[in-house]
Coordinates of N, CA, C and O in Angstrom, one line a residue:
X1 N 5.9 19.6 1.1 CA 5.2 18.3 1.5 C 4.5 18.7 3.0 O 4.6 17.9 4.1
X2 N 3.4 19.6 3.0 CA 2.9 19.8 3.8 C 1.2 19.5 3.9 O 0.7 20.2 2.5
X3 N 0.2 18.7 4.6 CA -1.1 18.5 4.4 C -1.6 20.0 5.0 O -1.9 20.7 5.6
X4 N -2.8 20.4 3.7 CA -3.3 21.0 4.1 C -4.6 21.2 4.6 O -5.7 21.8 4.3
X5 N -4.8 20.1 5.8 CA -5.6 20.0 6.6 C -5.7 20.4 8.0 O -4.8 20.6 8.6
X6 N -6.9 21.0 8.6 CA -7.0 21.3 10.1 C -6.7 20.0 11.1 O -7.3 18.9 10.3
X7 N -6.3 20.2 12.1 CA -6.0 18.8 13.3 C -7.5 18.4 13.3 O -8.5 19.2 13.1
X8 N -7.6 17.2 13.6 CA -8.6 16.5 13.6 C -9.8 16.6 12.6 O -10.8 16.5 13.1
X9 N -9.7 16.3 11.5 CA -10.4 16.6 10.2 C -11.2 15.0 10.2 O -12.1 14.7 9.8
X10 N -10.1 14.0 9.8 CA -10.3 12.8 9.4 C -10.6 11.5 10.5 O -10.0 11.3 11.3
X11 N -11.7 10.7 10.0 CA -11.9 9.4 10.8 C -10.9 8.7 10.1 O -10.4 7.8 10.9
X12 N -10.5 8.8 8.5 CA -9.7 7.3 8.2 C -9.1 8.2 7.4 O -9.3 9.1 6.2
X13 N -7.3 8.1 7.4 CA -6.9 8.2 6.2 C -6.0 7.0 5.4 O -5.7 6.2 6.2
X14 N -6.1 7.3 4.0 CA -5.4 5.6 3.5 C -4.4 6.3 2.5 O -4.7 7.3 1.8
X15 N -3.4 5.6 2.1 CA -2.5 6.1 1.3 C -2.0 4.8 0.6 O -1.6 4.0 1.6
X16 N -1.8 5.0 -0.4 CA -1.7 3.8 -1.2 C -0.3 4.0 -2.3 O -0.5 4.7 -3.1
X17 N 0.6 3.7 -1.7 CA 2.1 3.7 -2.8 C 2.3 5.0 -2.8 O 2.7 5.2 -4.1
X18 N 2.3 5.7 -1.7 CA 2.9 7.2 -2.0 C 4.1 7.7 -1.0 O 4.6 8.6 -1.1
X19 N 3.9 6.9 0.3 CA 4.6 7.6 1.0 C 6.3 7.5 1.1 O 6.9 7.8 1.4
X20 N 6.4 6.2 -0.4 CA 8.0 6.1 -0.1 C 8.7 7.0 -1.2 O 9.7 7.3 -1.2
X21 N 7.7 7.9 -1.7 CA 8.2 9.0 -2.4 C 8.4 10.5 -1.4 O 8.9 11.7 -1.7
X22 N 8.4 10.2 0.0 CA 8.2 11.3 0.8 C 9.7 11.8 1.3 O 10.2 10.6 1.8
X23 N 10.0 12.8 1.2 CA 11.5 13.0 1.5 C 11.7 12.9 3.1 O 12.4 12.3 3.9
X24 N 10.5 13.5 4.0 CA 10.4 13.2 5.6 C 9.5 12.7 5.8 O 8.2 13.2 6.4
X25 N 9.8 11.4 5.8 CA 8.5 10.4 6.6 C 8.0 10.3 7.9 O 7.4 10.6 8.3
X26 N 9.2 10.6 8.9 CA 9.0 11.0 10.4 C 7.6 12.1 10.5 O 6.7 12.6 11.0
X27 N 8.2 13.3 9.6 CA 7.5 14.6 9.7 C 6.1 14.3 8.9 O 4.9 14.6 9.4
X28 N 5.9 13.6 7.9 CA 4.3 13.2 7.6 C 3.8 12.3 8.2 O 2.5 12.8 8.3
X29 N 4.3 11.4 9.1 CA 3.6 10.5 9.8 C 2.9 11.5 10.8 O 2.0 11.4 11.4
X30 N 3.6 12.2 11.4 CA 3.2 13.3 12.6 C 2.0 14.2 12.1 O 1.3 14.5 12.6
X31 N 2.1 14.7 10.8 CA 1.3 15.2 10.0 C 0.0 14.6 10.0 O -1.4 15.0 10.1
X32 N 0.2 13.1 9.7 CA -1.0 12.4 9.2 C -2.0 12.4 10.9 O -3.2 12.3 10.9
X33 N -1.2 12.0 12.0 CA -1.4 11.8 12.9 C -2.6 12.9 13.6 O -3.5 12.7 14.4
X34 N -1.6 14.3 13.3 CA -2.4 15.1 13.7 C -3.8 15.5 12.9 O -4.8 16.0 13.6
X35 N -3.5 15.1 11.8 CA -4.9 15.5 11.1 C -6.0 14.3 11.5 O -7.2 14.3 10.6
X36 N -5.8 13.2 12.1 CA -6.6 12.4 12.6 C -7.5 12.6 13.5 O -7.2 13.2 14.4
X37 N -8.9 12.3 13.5 CA -9.7 12.5 14.8 C -9.3 11.1 15.8 O -8.5 10.6 15.1
X38 N -9.4 11.8 17.2 CA -9.1 10.8 18.2 C -9.4 9.5 18.2 O -10.8 9.2 17.6
X39 N -8.6 8.1 18.0 CA -8.9 7.2 17.2 C -9.6 6.6 16.3 O -10.0 6.0 15.4
X40 N -8.7 7.7 15.1 CA -9.0 7.5 13.8 C -7.9 6.6 13.1 O -7.1 5.9 14.0
X41 N -8.3 6.2 12.3 CA -7.3 5.3 11.6 C -6.2 5.2 10.0 O -7.1 6.1 9.3
X42 N -5.4 4.7 10.4 CA -4.5 5.3 9.2 C -4.0 4.1 8.6 O -3.1 3.2 9.3
X43 N -4.3 3.8 7.4 CA -3.8 2.4 6.6 C -3.1 2.9 5.2 O -3.4 3.6 4.8
X44 N -1.7 2.3 5.5 CA -0.9 2.5 4.1 C -0.3 1.4 3.6 O 0.0 0.5 4.1
X45 N 0.2 1.6 2.5 CA 0.8 0.6 2.0 C 1.9 1.2 1.3 O 1.8 2.4 0.8
X46 N 3.2 0.9 0.7 CA 4.6 1.3 0.6 C 5.2 0.0 0.3 O 5.5 -1.1 0.6
X47 N 6.3 0.5 -0.5 CA 7.4 -0.2 -0.9 C 8.6 -0.1 0.1 O 8.4 0.9 0.9
X48 N 9.1 -1.4 0.6 CA 9.7 -1.1 1.8 C 11.1 -2.3 1.5 O 11.2 -3.3 1.0
X49 N 11.7 -2.2 2.6 CA 13.2 -3.3 2.5 C 13.8 -3.2 1.4 O 14.6 -2.2 0.5
X50 N 13.6 -4.7 1.2 CA 14.4 -5.3 -0.3 C 13.8 -5.2 -1.2 O 14.0 -5.5 -2.6
X51 N 12.8 -4.2 -1.2 CA 11.6 -4.2 -2.7 C 12.7 -4.0 -3.7 O 13.7 -3.1 -3.7
X52 N 12.9 -4.3 -5.2 CA 13.3 -4.1 -5.9 C 15.3 -4.1 -6.2 O 15.8 -3.6 -6.9
X53 N 15.4 -5.5 -4.6 CA 16.8 -5.3 -4.8 C 17.3 -5.7 -5.9 O 18.6 -5.5 -6.4
X54 N 16.8 -6.6 -6.8 CA 17.2 -7.3 -8.1 C 17.9 -6.0 -8.9 O 18.7 -6.2 -9.9
X55 N 16.9 -5.2 -9.4 CA 16.6 -4.2 -10.0 C 17.7 -3.5 -9.8 O 19.0 -2.7 -10.3
X56 N 18.1 -2.9 -8.5 CA 18.9 -2.1 -7.8 C 20.7 -2.4 -8.0 O 21.6 -2.3 -8.4
X57 N 20.6 -4.1 -7.7 CA 21.6 -5.0 -7.9 C 22.4 -4.6 -9.3 O 23.3 -4.8 -9.8
X58 N 21.2 -5.0 -10.4 CA 21.7 -5.1 -12.0 C 22.1 -3.4 -12.3 O 23.1 -3.5 -13.0
X59 N 21.7 -2.5 -11.9 CA 22.2 -1.1 -12.0 C 23.3 -1.2 -11.5 O 24.3 -0.4 -12.4
X60 N 23.6 -1.6 -10.2 CA 25.4 -1.4 -9.8 C 26.1 -1.8 -10.4 O 27.0 -1.6 -11.1
X61 N 25.6 -3.3 -10.7 CA 27.0 -4.0 -11.8 C 26.9 -3.5 -13.0 O 28.1 -3.4 -13.9
X62 N 26.2 -2.8 -14.0 CA 25.8 -2.5 -15.3 C 27.0 -1.1 -15.3 O 27.7 -1.0 -16.1
X63 N 26.7 -0.4 -14.2 CA 27.3 0.8 -14.6 C 28.5 0.7 -13.7 O 29.3 1.6 -14.3
X64 N 28.9 0.0 -12.7 CA 30.3 -0.5 -12.4 C 31.2 -0.5 -13.5 O 32.5 -0.5 -13.8
X65 N 30.5 -1.9 -14.8 CA 31.1 -2.1 -15.7 C 31.2 -1.4 -16.4 O 32.4 -1.2 -17.2
X66 N 30.4 -0.6 -16.9 CA 30.5 0.3 -18.0 C 31.1 2.1 -17.5 O 32.0 2.2 -18.5
X67 N 31.1 2.3 -16.4 CA 31.4 3.6 -16.0 C 32.4 3.9 -14.8 O 33.1 4.5 -14.4
X68 N 32.8 2.3 -14.2 CA 34.0 2.5 -13.2 C 32.9 2.9 -11.8 O 34.2 3.1 -11.0
X69 N 32.0 3.2 -11.7 CA 31.6 3.5 -10.5 C 29.6 3.4 -10.7 O 29.3 2.8 -11.3
X70 N 29.5 3.6 -9.3 CA 28.0 3.8 -9.1 C 27.3 4.8 -8.7 O 27.7 5.8 -8.2
X71 N 25.8 4.8 -9.1 CA 24.9 6.2 -8.5 C 23.6 5.3 -8.4 O 23.3 4.4 -8.8
X72 N 22.8 5.7 -7.2 CA 21.6 5.5 -7.1 C 20.5 5.5 -8.2 O 20.5 6.7 -8.4
X73 N 19.6 4.9 -8.5 CA 18.8 5.0 -9.3 C 17.5 4.6 -9.2 O 16.4 4.9 -9.5
X74 N 17.2 4.3 -7.8 CA 16.0 3.9 -7.1 C 16.2 4.8 -5.4 O 17.2 5.2 -5.4
X75 N 14.9 5.2 -5.1 CA 14.8 5.8 -3.9 C 15.2 4.9 -2.8 O 14.7 3.7 -2.8
X76 N 15.6 5.5 -1.6 CA 15.9 4.7 -0.7 C 14.6 4.2 0.1 O 13.4 4.9 0.1
X77 N 14.5 2.9 0.6 CA 13.0 2.6 1.0 C 13.1 2.1 2.4 O 14.3 1.6 3.2
X78 N 12.2 2.2 3.2 CA 12.2 2.1 4.8 C 12.1 0.8 5.0 O 11.1 -0.1 4.1
X79 N 12.9 0.4 5.7 CA 12.6 -1.2 6.4 C 11.3 -1.1 7.1 O 11.0 -0.6 8.0
X80 N 10.5 -2.5 7.2 CA 9.5 -2.9 8.1 C 9.4 -2.7 9.3 O 8.6 -2.0 10.0
X81 N 10.6 -3.0 9.9 CA 10.8 -2.8 11.6 C 10.9 -1.4 11.7 O 10.7 -0.8 12.7
X82 N 11.2 -0.4 10.9 CA 11.3 1.1 11.2 C 10.6 1.5 11.2 O 10.2 2.5 11.7
X83 N 9.3 1.1 10.1 CA 8.0 1.4 10.1 C 7.3 1.7 11.2 O 6.8 2.5 12.0
X84 N 7.3 0.4 12.5 CA 6.9 0.5 13.7 C 7.5 1.6 14.8 O 6.5 2.2 15.0
X85 N 8.5 1.4 14.2 CA 9.2 2.7 15.5 C 9.3 4.2 15.1 O 8.6 5.1 16.0
X86 N 9.1 4.3 13.5 CA 8.6 5.7 13.3 C 7.3 6.0 13.7 O 6.8 7.3 14.0
X87 N 6.3 5.1 13.5 CA 4.6 5.1 13.7 C 4.7 5.5 15.4 O 3.7 6.4 15.5
X88 N 5.2 5.1 15.9 CA 5.1 4.9 17.8 C 5.7 6.4 18.0 O 5.1 7.2 18.5
X89 N 6.9 6.7 17.2 CA 7.3 8.1 17.5 C 6.7 9.4 17.0 O 6.7 10.5 17.3
X90 N 5.8 8.9 15.8 CA 4.8 10.0 15.5 C 3.4 10.0 16.4 O 2.4 10.9 16.3
X91 N 3.2 9.3 17.2 CA 2.1 9.4 18.1 C 1.1 8.4 18.0 O 0.0 8.1 18.7
X92 N 1.4 7.3 17.0 CA 0.2 6.6 16.7 C 0.1 5.6 18.1 O 1.3 4.8 18.4
X93 N -1.2 5.2 18.5 CA -1.4 4.6 19.7 C -1.1 2.6 19.3 O -0.2 1.8 20.2
X94 N -1.3 2.0 18.6 CA -1.3 0.9 18.1 C -0.7 0.4 16.5 O -1.4 0.2 15.7
X95 N 0.4 0.8 16.4 CA 0.7 0.6 15.0 C 0.6 -0.9 14.8 O 1.5 -1.6 15.6
X96 N 0.7 -1.6 13.6 CA 1.0 -2.9 13.3 C 1.5 -2.5 11.6 O 1.1 -2.0 11.3
X97 N 2.5 -3.6 12.0 CA 3.1 -3.9 10.5 C 2.8 -4.9 9.7 O 3.4 -5.9 10.4
X98 N 2.5 -5.2 8.4 CA 2.3 -6.4 7.8 C 3.1 -6.6 6.7 O 3.3 -5.7 5.8
X99 N 4.0 -7.7 6.7 CA 5.0 -7.8 5.3 C 4.4 -8.9 4.5 O 4.3 -9.5 4.9

């Protein structure tokens, strides 16, 4: 999960429905900030928080009933409140999160 771009390459980076698959989200945000030019813009959409909670709950109930235990079937999702903190930690100047 390493971006193949030089620092200060892009004015704008957009990511639509990709970041929830990243194993090292803080590291990826650092890479994105590094390849942005000064005052560049990063816009992203991703699943977060309680997305798919009904599906997760259904998996847990069915598996508990049939196998006597549960295993995760969906990726862990970041909570919106954590995204702002991760963005600030990565060095983004004006992080904004909209739910």
